[in-house]
mmCIF file of C-alpha atoms in Angstrom:
data_model
loop_
_atom_site.group_PDB
_atom_site.id
_atom_site.type_symbol
_atom_site.label_atom_id
_atom_site.label_comp_id
_atom_site.label_asym_id
_atom_site.label_seq_id
_atom_site.Cartn_x
_atom_site.Cartn_y
_atom_site.Cartn_z
ATOM 1 C CA MET A 1 18.457 27.133 16.822
ATOM 2 C CA VAL A 2 20.984 24.336 17.182
ATOM 3 C CA PRO A 3 20.017 20.862 18.444
ATOM 4 C CA GLU A 4 21.775 19.240 21.352
ATOM 5 C CA LYS A 5 24.694 17.095 20.246
ATOM 6 C CA LYS A 6 26.591 14.561 22.307
ATOM 7 C CA THR A 7 28.281 11.195 22.019
ATOM 8 C CA LEU A 8 25.960 8.254 22.680
ATOM 9 C CA PHE A 9 27.234 4.686 22.524
ATOM 10 C CA SER A 10 30.472 5.950 20.965
ATOM 11 C CA GLN A 11 28.818 7.938 18.156
ATOM 12 C CA PRO A 12 28.329 11.741 17.987
ATOM 13 C CA SER A 13 24.570 12.191 17.733
ATOM 14 C CA TRP A 14 22.006 14.947 17.407
ATOM 15 C CA ILE A 15 19.144 14.807 19.908
ATOM 16 C CA ILE A 16 15.628 16.189 19.559
ATOM 17 C CA ARG A 17 12.642 15.969 21.904
ATOM 18 C CA SER A 18 8.904 16.402 22.018
ATOM 19 C CA ASP A 19 6.798 16.096 25.147
ATOM 20 C CA GLU A 20 6.543 12.333 24.486
ATOM 21 C CA VAL A 21 9.634 11.250 22.526
ATOM 22 C CA GLU A 22 13.394 11.705 22.754
ATOM 23 C CA LEU A 23 15.316 10.776 19.621
ATOM 24 C CA ALA A 24 19.011 10.523 18.809
ATOM 25 C CA VAL A 25 20.440 10.186 15.302
ATOM 26 C CA THR A 26 24.108 9.563 14.575
ATOM 27 C CA GLU A 27 26.211 11.898 12.477
ATOM 28 C CA LEU A 28 27.875 8.843 10.935
ATOM 29 C CA GLY A 29 25.312 6.925 8.904
ATOM 30 C CA GLY A 30 22.200 8.691 10.214
ATOM 31 C CA HIS A 31 21.267 5.748 12.438
ATOM 32 C CA MET A 32 18.271 6.575 14.639
ATOM 33 C CA ALA A 33 18.744 5.281 18.209
ATOM 34 C CA PRO A 34 18.246 5.387 21.042
ATOM 35 C CA VAL A 35 14.634 6.522 20.747
ATOM 36 C CA THR A 36 12.603 6.762 23.939
ATOM 37 C CA PHE A 37 8.820 6.716 23.630
ATOM 38 C CA PHE A 38 6.591 7.735 26.570
ATOM 39 C CA ARG A 39 9.700 9.385 27.979
ATOM 40 C CA ASN A 40 7.949 11.128 30.876
ATOM 41 C CA ASP A 41 5.659 8.263 31.821
ATOM 42 C CA ARG A 42 6.827 4.661 31.361
ATOM 43 C CA PRO A 43 9.812 4.905 29.009
ATOM 44 C CA PHE A 44 10.094 2.363 26.206
ATOM 45 C CA GLU A 45 13.203 1.975 24.020
ATOM 46 C CA PRO A 46 12.648 -0.632 21.276
ATOM 47 C CA TYR A 47 15.696 -0.069 19.065
ATOM 48 C CA TYR A 48 18.811 -2.223 19.062
ATOM 49 C CA ILE A 49 22.346 -0.879 19.553
ATOM 50 C CA ASN A 50 25.387 -2.933 18.613
ATOM 51 C CA PRO A 51 27.427 -4.419 21.508
ATOM 52 C CA TRP A 52 30.855 -3.611 20.017
ATOM 53 C CA HIS A 53 30.497 0.181 19.881
ATOM 54 C CA ALA A 54 33.121 0.790 22.595
ATOM 55 C CA GLU A 55 35.523 -1.957 21.537
ATOM 56 C CA ASP A 56 38.827 -1.166 19.872
ATOM 57 C CA ILE A 57 38.490 -3.705 17.078
ATOM 58 C CA PRO A 58 38.828 -3.496 13.294
ATOM 59 C CA ILE A 59 35.503 -3.320 11.459
ATOM 60 C CA ASP A 60 35.716 -3.998 7.738
ATOM 61 C CA THR A 61 32.063 -3.277 6.898
ATOM 62 C CA PRO A 62 31.423 0.443 7.573
ATOM 63 C CA VAL A 63 27.704 0.134 8.329
ATOM 64 C CA LEU A 64 28.526 -2.055 11.338
ATOM 65 C CA LYS A 65 30.463 0.687 13.106
ATOM 66 C CA PRO A 66 27.415 2.782 14.103
ATOM 67 C CA LEU A 67 24.890 -0.075 13.692
ATOM 68 C CA ARG A 68 21.748 0.763 15.656
ATOM 69 C CA GLY A 69 18.043 1.505 15.336
ATOM 70 C CA ASP A 70 16.686 2.605 11.985
ATOM 71 C CA PHE A 71 18.691 3.942 9.063
ATOM 72 C CA PHE A 72 18.023 4.710 5.412
ATOM 73 C CA CYS A 73 19.771 2.465 2.884
ATOM 74 C CA MET A 74 20.512 3.471 -0.714
ATOM 75 C CA PRO A 75 21.240 1.026 -2.187
ATOM 76 C CA PHE A 76 19.744 -1.503 0.206
ATOM 77 C CA GLY A 77 21.746 -4.675 0.791
ATOM 78 C CA GLU A 78 25.145 -6.008 -0.189
ATOM 79 C CA ARG A 79 26.744 -7.065 -3.505
ATOM 80 C CA ASN A 80 26.482 -3.452 -4.635
ATOM 81 C CA SER A 81 28.868 -3.397 -7.577
ATOM 82 C CA TYR A 82 26.735 -2.183 -10.478
ATOM 83 C CA ARG A 83 28.116 -0.927 -13.793
ATOM 84 C CA ASP A 84 30.848 1.548 -12.804
ATOM 85 C CA GLU A 85 29.497 1.989 -9.257
ATOM 86 C CA VAL A 86 30.862 0.257 -6.166
ATOM 87 C CA HIS A 87 28.671 0.969 -3.134
ATOM 88 C CA GLU A 88 29.301 -0.002 0.468
ATOM 89 C CA VAL A 89 26.849 -2.417 2.099
ATOM 90 C CA HIS A 90 23.609 -0.387 2.477
ATOM 91 C CA GLY A 91 25.164 2.578 0.703
ATOM 92 C CA GLU A 92 26.540 6.006 1.568
ATOM 93 C CA THR A 93 23.344 7.124 3.299
ATOM 94 C CA ALA A 94 23.947 4.442 5.956
ATOM 95 C CA THR A 95 27.738 4.787 6.165
ATOM 96 C CA GLY A 96 28.675 8.385 5.331
ATOM 97 C CA TYR A 97 28.620 11.584 7.378
ATOM 98 C CA TRP A 98 25.477 13.703 7.509
ATOM 99 C CA SER A 99 25.478 17.497 7.846
ATOM 100 C CA LEU A 100 23.066 19.552 9.925
ATOM 101 C CA ALA A 101 20.790 21.644 7.694
ATOM 102 C CA ASN A 102 17.983 22.862 9.935
ATOM 103 C CA TYR A 103 16.428 22.419 13.349
ATOM 104 C CA GLY A 104 13.538 24.093 15.095
ATOM 105 C CA ARG A 105 10.078 24.037 16.583
ATOM 106 C CA THR A 106 6.920 25.347 14.956
ATOM 107 C CA GLY A 107 3.890 25.057 17.192
ATOM 108 C CA ASN A 108 3.695 21.464 18.400
ATOM 109 C CA VAL A 109 6.195 20.111 15.841
ATOM 110 C CA VAL A 110 9.941 19.672 16.340
ATOM 111 C CA SER A 111 11.961 18.950 13.201
ATOM 112 C CA LEU A 112 15.557 18.092 12.355
ATOM 113 C CA SER A 113 16.917 18.214 8.801
ATOM 114 C CA LEU A 114 20.181 16.582 7.730
ATOM 115 C CA THR A 115 21.763 16.457 4.283
ATOM 116 C CA MET A 116 24.312 14.352 2.437
ATOM 117 C CA GLU A 117 25.926 14.826 -0.971
ATOM 118 C CA THR A 118 26.575 11.280 -2.174
ATOM 119 C CA LYS A 119 29.491 10.561 -4.474
ATOM 120 C CA VAL A 120 29.171 6.999 -5.818
ATOM 121 C CA ARG A 121 25.753 7.820 -7.289
ATOM 122 C CA PRO A 122 25.907 11.634 -7.408
ATOM 123 C CA GLY A 123 22.993 13.425 -5.816
ATOM 124 C CA ARG A 124 21.678 14.971 -2.646
ATOM 125 C CA THR A 125 19.695 13.205 0.086
ATOM 126 C CA THR A 126 17.822 15.155 2.746
ATOM 127 C CA LYS A 127 16.705 13.390 5.915
ATOM 128 C CA ILE A 128 13.918 15.100 7.882
ATOM 129 C CA LEU A 129 12.786 13.733 11.252
ATOM 130 C CA ARG A 130 9.706 15.257 12.884
ATOM 131 C CA LEU A 131 8.184 14.806 16.334
ATOM 132 C CA VAL A 132 4.697 15.991 17.263
ATOM 133 C CA ASP A 133 3.700 16.776 20.841
ATOM 134 C CA GLY A 134 1.197 14.202 22.061
ATOM 135 C CA HIS A 135 2.300 11.610 19.495
ATOM 136 C CA ASN A 136 4.582 8.673 20.282
ATOM 137 C CA ALA A 137 5.755 8.573 16.690
ATOM 138 C CA VAL A 138 8.603 9.648 14.435
ATOM 139 C CA TYR A 139 7.652 11.082 11.054
ATOM 140 C CA CYS A 140 10.561 10.275 8.707
ATOM 141 C CA GLN A 141 11.130 11.739 5.262
ATOM 142 C CA HIS A 142 13.947 11.223 2.767
ATOM 143 C CA ILE A 143 14.112 13.507 -0.268
ATOM 144 C CA LEU A 144 16.314 12.268 -3.124
ATOM 145 C CA GLU A 145 17.398 14.962 -5.592
ATOM 146 C CA GLY A 146 19.657 14.943 -8.627
ATOM 147 C CA TYR A 147 19.802 11.155 -8.955
ATOM 148 C CA THR A 148 19.413 9.209 -12.172
ATOM 149 C CA GLY A 149 18.883 5.516 -12.779
ATOM 150 C CA LYS A 150 17.667 2.372 -11.097
ATOM 151 C CA MET A 151 18.045 2.135 -7.320
ATOM 152 C CA CYS A 152 16.967 -0.251 -4.567
ATOM 153 C CA LEU A 153 16.420 1.408 -1.204
ATOM 154 C CA GLY A 154 14.592 1.261 2.095
ATOM 155 C CA HIS A 155 14.465 1.603 5.859
ATOM 156 C CA HIS A 156 16.410 -0.745 8.130
ATOM 157 C CA ALA A 157 14.615 -0.669 11.495
ATOM 158 C CA THR A 158 16.421 -2.984 13.926
ATOM 159 C CA LEU A 159 14.718 -3.893 17.199
ATOM 160 C CA ASP A 160 15.894 -5.323 20.498
ATOM 161 C CA PRO A 161 13.711 -8.181 21.825
ATOM 162 C CA HIS A 162 14.617 -7.260 25.419
ATOM 163 C CA GLY A 163 14.532 -10.825 26.587
ATOM 164 C CA GLU A 164 14.809 -14.527 26.039
ATOM 165 C CA ALA A 165 12.949 -16.782 23.635
ATOM 166 C CA ASP A 166 9.490 -15.957 22.289
ATOM 167 C CA THR A 167 9.261 -12.440 23.774
ATOM 168 C CA MET A 168 7.981 -10.648 20.643
ATOM 169 C CA TYR A 169 5.081 -11.126 18.249
ATOM 170 C CA ILE A 170 5.707 -10.043 14.652
ATOM 171 C CA SER A 171 3.021 -9.324 12.073
ATOM 172 C CA VAL A 172 2.743 -7.544 8.734
ATOM 173 C CA SER A 173 -0.047 -6.278 6.509
ATOM 174 C CA PRO A 174 -1.515 -8.892 4.127
ATOM 175 C CA ILE A 175 1.065 -10.439 1.811
ATOM 176 C CA LYS A 176 0.987 -11.974 -1.663
ATOM 177 C CA PHE A 177 3.863 -14.339 -0.897
ATOM 178 C CA GLY A 178 7.256 -14.527 0.765
ATOM 179 C CA LEU A 179 10.737 -15.788 -0.108
ATOM 180 C CA THR A 180 13.558 -17.230 1.950
ATOM 181 C CA ASN A 181 17.122 -16.141 1.325
ATOM 182 C CA PRO A 182 19.004 -18.006 -1.452
ATOM 183 C CA HIS A 183 22.130 -19.023 0.439
ATOM 184 C CA LEU A 184 23.866 -21.536 -1.794
ATOM 185 C CA THR A 185 26.331 -23.132 0.603
ATOM 186 C CA GLY A 186 24.024 -25.192 2.790
ATOM 187 C CA GLN A 187 23.533 -24.630 6.493
ATOM 188 C CA GLU A 188 26.760 -22.718 7.157
ATOM 189 C CA ASN A 189 28.838 -20.113 5.343
ATOM 190 C CA ASP A 190 31.783 -18.073 6.628
ATOM 191 C CA GLY A 191 30.730 -18.337 10.261
ATOM 192 C CA GLU A 192 26.994 -17.880 9.659
ATOM 193 C CA TYR A 193 24.475 -20.612 10.450
ATOM 194 C CA TYR A 194 21.077 -20.851 8.752
ATOM 195 C CA ALA A 195 17.906 -22.636 9.826
ATOM 196 C CA LEU A 196 15.517 -21.848 6.973
ATOM 197 C CA GLU A 197 15.577 -23.711 3.690
ATOM 198 C CA SER A 198 17.210 -21.789 0.862
ATOM 199 C CA ASN A 199 15.287 -19.992 -1.878
ATOM 200 C CA LYS A 200 11.788 -21.208 -1.007
ATOM 201 C CA SER A 201 8.484 -19.401 -1.360
ATOM 202 C CA PHE A 202 5.758 -19.360 1.287
ATOM 203 C CA LYS A 203 2.321 -17.859 1.826
ATOM 204 C CA ASN A 204 2.242 -17.428 5.590
ATOM 205 C CA LEU A 205 4.843 -16.234 8.104
ATOM 206 C CA GLU A 206 3.562 -18.857 10.521
ATOM 207 C CA LYS A 207 4.679 -21.687 8.219
ATOM 208 C CA VAL A 208 8.085 -21.151 6.626
ATOM 209 C CA PRO A 209 10.247 -24.086 5.379
ATOM 210 C CA THR A 210 13.289 -25.050 7.456
ATOM 211 C CA MET A 211 16.263 -27.307 6.716
ATOM 212 C CA TRP A 212 15.221 -29.813 9.359
ATOM 213 C CA LYS A 213 13.395 -32.980 8.291
ATOM 214 C CA GLU A 214 11.980 -33.571 11.762
ATOM 215 C CA TYR A 215 10.824 -29.953 12.049
ATOM 216 C CA PRO A 216 10.093 -28.898 8.454
ATOM 217 C CA TYR A 217 8.387 -25.564 9.191
ATOM 218 C CA ASP A 218 8.743 -22.787 11.726
ATOM 219 C CA ASP A 219 6.697 -19.806 12.873
ATOM 220 C CA LEU A 220 8.390 -16.493 12.095
ATOM 221 C CA THR A 221 5.741 -14.436 13.893
ATOM 222 C CA VAL A 222 7.448 -15.197 17.208
ATOM 223 C CA PHE A 223 10.942 -13.983 18.080
ATOM 224 C CA PRO A 224 13.562 -14.830 19.298
ATOM 225 C CA ARG A 225 13.420 -18.333 17.810
ATOM 226 C CA ARG A 226 16.012 -20.773 16.473
ATOM 227 C CA ARG A 227 18.869 -19.762 18.773
ATOM 228 C CA GLY A 228 22.227 -20.148 17.081
ATOM 229 C CA PHE A 229 20.965 -19.175 13.621
ATOM 230 C CA VAL A 230 20.594 -16.103 11.421
ATOM 231 C CA ASP A 231 17.995 -16.008 8.663
ATOM 232 C CA ILE A 232 16.512 -13.525 6.216
ATOM 233 C CA VAL A 233 13.144 -13.627 4.470
ATOM 234 C CA GLN A 234 11.173 -11.122 2.449
ATOM 235 C CA VAL A 235 7.401 -10.700 2.279
ATOM 236 C CA TYR A 236 5.627 -8.858 -0.524
ATOM 237 C CA ASN A 237 2.590 -6.748 0.229
ATOM 238 C CA LYS A 238 -0.715 -7.057 -1.558
ATOM 239 C CA LYS A 239 -1.384 -3.937 -3.599
ATOM 240 C CA LYS A 240 -3.736 -1.662 -1.679
ATOM 241 C CA LYS A 241 -4.359 2.037 -1.435
ATOM 242 C CA LYS A 242 -4.158 1.846 2.339
ATOM 243 C CA PRO A 243 -0.799 2.096 4.131
ATOM 244 C CA GLY A 244 1.288 -1.027 4.589
ATOM 245 C CA TRP A 245 2.363 -1.873 8.118
ATOM 246 C CA VAL A 246 4.645 -4.008 10.247
ATOM 247 C CA CYS A 247 4.267 -4.465 14.013
ATOM 248 C CA ALA A 248 6.268 -5.955 16.856
ATOM 249 C CA VAL A 249 4.369 -6.597 20.088
ATOM 250 C CA TYR A 250 6.182 -6.793 23.435
ATOM 251 C CA PRO A 251 3.436 -8.444 25.547
ATOM 252 C CA LYS A 252 5.454 -8.707 28.762
ATOM 253 C CA GLU A 253 6.395 -5.028 28.624
ATOM 254 C CA GLY A 254 2.964 -3.816 27.526
ATOM 255 C CA PHE A 255 3.995 -2.046 24.304
ATOM 256 C CA LEU A 256 3.944 -2.436 20.577
ATOM 257 C CA TRP A 257 6.234 -0.911 17.972
ATOM 258 C CA TYR A 258 4.943 -0.202 14.489
ATOM 259 C CA ALA A 259 6.000 1.194 11.142
ATOM 260 C CA LEU A 260 3.667 2.501 8.436
ATOM 261 C CA LYS A 261 4.545 3.030 4.787
ATOM 262 C CA ASP A 262 3.272 3.863 1.337
ATOM 263 C CA ALA A 263 3.375 0.360 -0.142
ATOM 264 C CA ARG A 264 3.667 1.783 -3.646
ATOM 265 C CA MET A 265 7.127 3.105 -2.747
ATOM 266 C CA LEU A 266 8.214 0.334 -0.358
ATOM 267 C CA PRO A 267 6.317 -2.759 -1.569
ATOM 268 C CA SER A 268 8.006 -5.373 0.612
ATOM 269 C CA THR A 269 9.472 -6.077 4.037
ATOM 270 C CA VAL A 270 12.772 -7.826 4.661
ATOM 271 C CA ILE A 271 12.875 -9.617 8.019
ATOM 272 C CA TRP A 272 16.380 -10.214 9.361
ATOM 273 C CA MET A 273 16.372 -12.582 12.332
ATOM 274 C CA GLU A 274 19.710 -12.554 14.136
ATOM 275 C CA ASN A 275 19.743 -14.956 17.084
ATOM 276 C CA HIS A 276 23.407 -15.589 17.890
ATOM 277 C CA GLY A 277 23.947 -17.040 14.411
ATOM 278 C CA ARG A 278 26.915 -15.007 13.160
ATOM 279 C CA HIS A 279 30.309 -15.926 14.545
ATOM 280 C CA GLN A 280 32.688 -13.833 12.450
ATOM 281 C CA PRO A 281 33.993 -10.548 13.945
ATOM 282 C CA PRO A 282 32.535 -8.303 15.216
ATOM 283 C CA TRP A 283 29.406 -10.438 15.716
ATOM 284 C CA ASN A 284 31.141 -13.279 17.573
ATOM 285 C CA GLY A 285 27.869 -15.083 18.245
ATOM 286 C CA ARG A 286 26.579 -12.469 20.702
ATOM 287 C CA ASN A 287 23.832 -10.603 18.832
ATOM 288 C CA CYS A 288 20.095 -11.040 19.211
ATOM 289 C CA CYS A 289 18.014 -8.562 17.232
ATOM 290 C CA ILE A 290 15.408 -8.421 14.490
ATOM 291 C CA GLY A 291 15.353 -6.185 11.448
ATOM 292 C CA LEU A 292 11.904 -5.208 10.163
ATOM 293 C CA GLU A 293 13.004 -3.475 7.007
ATOM 294 C CA ASP A 294 10.534 -1.873 4.590
ATOM 295 C CA VAL A 295 12.158 -1.700 1.182
ATOM 296 C CA CYS A 296 11.964 -1.634 -2.575
ATOM 297 C CA ALA A 297 14.632 -4.264 -3.202
ATOM 298 C CA TYR A 298 15.215 -7.973 -3.758
ATOM 299 C CA LEU A 299 15.917 -9.436 -0.338
ATOM 300 C CA ALA A 300 19.248 -8.024 0.934
ATOM 301 C CA LEU A 301 21.114 -9.045 -2.207
ATOM 302 C CA GLY A 302 21.907 -5.509 -3.290
ATOM 303 C CA LEU A 303 21.616 -3.275 -6.316
ATOM 304 C CA ARG A 304 22.838 -5.670 -8.985
ATOM 305 C CA GLU A 305 20.379 -8.439 -8.084
ATOM 306 C CA SER A 306 17.517 -5.998 -7.483
ATOM 307 C CA VAL A 307 17.654 -4.389 -10.937
ATOM 308 C CA ARG A 308 17.982 -7.746 -12.694
ATOM 309 C CA LYS A 309 15.078 -10.045 -13.352
ATOM 310 C CA ASN A 310 14.510 -11.959 -10.108
ATOM 311 C CA ARG A 311 11.943 -14.171 -8.402
ATOM 312 C CA ALA A 312 10.045 -11.198 -6.998
ATOM 313 C CA SER A 313 9.985 -9.086 -10.155
ATOM 314 C CA GLU A 314 8.844 -12.136 -12.127
ATOM 315 C CA LYS A 315 5.706 -12.076 -9.971
ATOM 316 C CA GLY A 316 5.096 -8.390 -10.591
ATOM 317 C CA VAL A 317 6.682 -6.940 -7.448
ATOM 318 C CA PRO A 318 8.943 -3.902 -8.034
ATOM 319 C CA THR A 319 12.452 -4.384 -6.636
ATOM 320 C CA TYR A 320 13.883 -0.979 -7.565
ATOM 321 C CA LEU A 321 12.816 2.599 -8.254
ATOM 322 C CA ASN A 322 13.697 4.658 -11.314
ATOM 323 C CA LEU A 323 15.245 7.881 -10.038
ATOM 324 C CA SER A 324 15.247 11.015 -12.200
ATOM 325 C CA GLU A 325 17.218 14.219 -11.807
ATOM 326 C CA LYS A 326 14.179 16.029 -13.244
ATOM 327 C CA ARG A 327 12.080 15.399 -10.139
ATOM 328 C CA PRO A 328 12.746 14.528 -6.492
ATOM 329 C CA THR A 329 11.835 11.103 -5.150
ATOM 330 C CA VAL A 330 10.330 11.304 -1.661
ATOM 331 C CA ILE A 331 10.076 8.407 0.788
ATOM 332 C CA ASN A 332 7.725 9.088 3.716
ATOM 333 C CA TYR A 333 7.644 6.705 6.665
ATOM 334 C CA ILE A 334 6.246 6.604 10.208
ATOM 335 C CA GLN A 335 7.575 4.646 13.181
ATOM 336 C CA GLY A 336 6.006 4.701 16.614
ATOM 337 C CA SER A 337 4.850 2.950 19.735
ATOM 338 C CA ALA A 338 1.640 2.333 21.653
ATOM 339 C CA LYS A 339 0.773 0.976 25.068
ATOM 340 C CA ILE A 340 -1.247 -2.212 24.810
ATOM 341 C CA PRO A 341 -3.861 -3.663 27.162
ATOM 342 C CA LYS A 342 -3.293 -6.927 28.987
ATOM 343 C CA GLY A 343 -4.005 -9.903 26.754
ATOM 344 C CA PHE A 344 -3.094 -8.100 23.526
ATOM 345 C CA ASP A 345 -1.275 -10.583 21.264
ATOM 346 C CA LYS A 346 -0.322 -10.428 17.577
ATOM 347 C CA VAL A 347 -1.637 -7.530 15.536
ATOM 348 C CA ARG A 348 -4.328 -8.720 13.138
ATOM 349 C CA LYS A 349 -5.407 -5.467 11.553
ATOM 350 C CA VAL A 350 -4.504 -1.773 11.474
ATOM 351 C CA LYS A 351 -7.266 0.781 10.843
ATOM 352 C CA MET A 352 -6.745 4.428 9.926
ATOM 353 C CA GLY A 353 -9.158 6.889 11.496
ATOM 354 C CA GLN A 354 -9.564 10.647 11.654
ATOM 355 C CA GLY A 355 -6.144 11.669 12.907
ATOM 356 C CA GLU A 356 -5.625 8.330 14.626
ATOM 357 C CA VAL A 357 -4.684 4.712 14.060
ATOM 358 C CA THR A 358 -6.140 1.618 15.740
ATOM 359 C CA PHE A 359 -4.316 -1.665 16.219
ATOM 360 C CA LEU A 360 -6.508 -4.764 16.617
ATOM 361 C CA SER A 361 -5.167 -8.072 17.921
ATOM 362 C CA TYR A 362 -6.193 -11.665 17.298
ATOM 363 C CA SER A 363 -7.296 -11.779 20.935
ATOM 364 C CA GLU A 364 -9.855 -9.052 20.118
ATOM 365 C CA LYS A 365 -8.045 -6.379 22.090
ATOM 366 C CA SER A 366 -7.391 -2.960 20.574
ATOM 367 C CA VAL A 367 -5.498 0.260 21.133
ATOM 368 C CA THR A 368 -5.960 3.623 19.407
ATOM 369 C CA VAL A 369 -3.320 6.354 19.259
ATOM 370 C CA PRO A 370 -3.187 9.810 17.655
ATOM 371 C CA LEU A 371 -1.354 9.777 14.331
ATOM 372 C CA TYR A 372 -1.185 11.885 11.171
ATOM 373 C CA HIS A 373 -1.140 8.885 8.845
ATOM 374 C CA TRP A 374 -1.829 10.997 5.741
ATOM 375 C CA PHE A 375 1.813 12.072 5.996
ATOM 376 C CA LEU A 376 2.714 8.853 4.160
ATOM 377 C CA TYR A 377 1.117 10.215 0.979
ATOM 378 C CA THR A 378 1.306 13.988 1.357
ATOM 379 C CA GLY A 379 4.596 14.447 3.218
ATOM 380 C CA SER A 380 2.808 17.042 5.329
ATOM 381 C CA LEU A 381 1.542 16.989 8.907
ATOM 382 C CA GLU A 382 -1.340 19.266 7.973
ATOM 383 C CA GLU A 383 -4.558 17.340 7.520
ATOM 384 C CA PRO A 384 -5.770 17.349 3.906
ATOM 385 C CA LYS A 385 -9.389 17.963 3.058
ATOM 386 C CA ASP A 386 -9.854 14.341 2.001
ATOM 387 C CA THR A 387 -8.011 12.051 4.446
ATOM 388 C CA LEU A 388 -7.527 8.325 3.954
#
């Protein structure tokens, strides 16, 4: 079988479908968008797509050409000169061309496999995307083979707020601490404007230091906020055996988006808040999106800073993985959506059940959806004898 392939938002893309979800992934960079959940009922498309895709303009940073949805970064971030390696921003897996390896349906599961032979750090990456009938979820797997050495990596899910100020609620699983980005040039640098204070730690996303004396803290659990600024923070998960999570609630639309991870592999979340704060081309002050990026890295500072001693690693948080050509490294990840009841606000807790997951809000509302959450640890959709 061969999947459908067509050009979407100026990028050739493969398309797969279940009875609930339609998913497109670009040949260039493997960027996953658009993705339509509840496609036959009340369609919901949470992922962001860049506004310059059809413009005939020079783009110096390759990852920006297809920029959309979720993509796998290896290495994650910029400043990626390391020893004799010079990586593009977010690496070859986010900027190179993927090849079709396999596509098909087995029972209620549709799967698409893509491969890439990377050159800067030699090895082979396999991307497998699976859809399950009855599930509004994407089961993502990246298999890294033949690689050696230290590497920062992660997912780069980028969402569209679909509206004006304060239209989304953001929450993450319990954190040990968080860090703001260490921009060293003050409030502005090369056409970028920052609102958060540089290189500060915090304990709560609802109270993060800003540069403003009259407004010293801001709440990062609500987005869009701070129009005219772009900021990056990173939060570090408490070590638990249960899956880590990040959620974005769209209360006016009646949906939530979520991502689940094995926090041992991706121990932190980078939050990129772009609210018309970048004025250099191709941004030109017109972008409003939020990246909820589960990673093993040090902020978005790239491979060199991630493998060095840094503020996160000093506190015991891994900021890179050790890859070995003797064994594959596998990153399993789930992204999905759920319809929420009226009055559902920020997600307070996520509970794993028998083949399902329940999201509980601070307003004491809840929603339960079918989900094979054990996939995060087993890489299989078949239920193990002892589930989480």
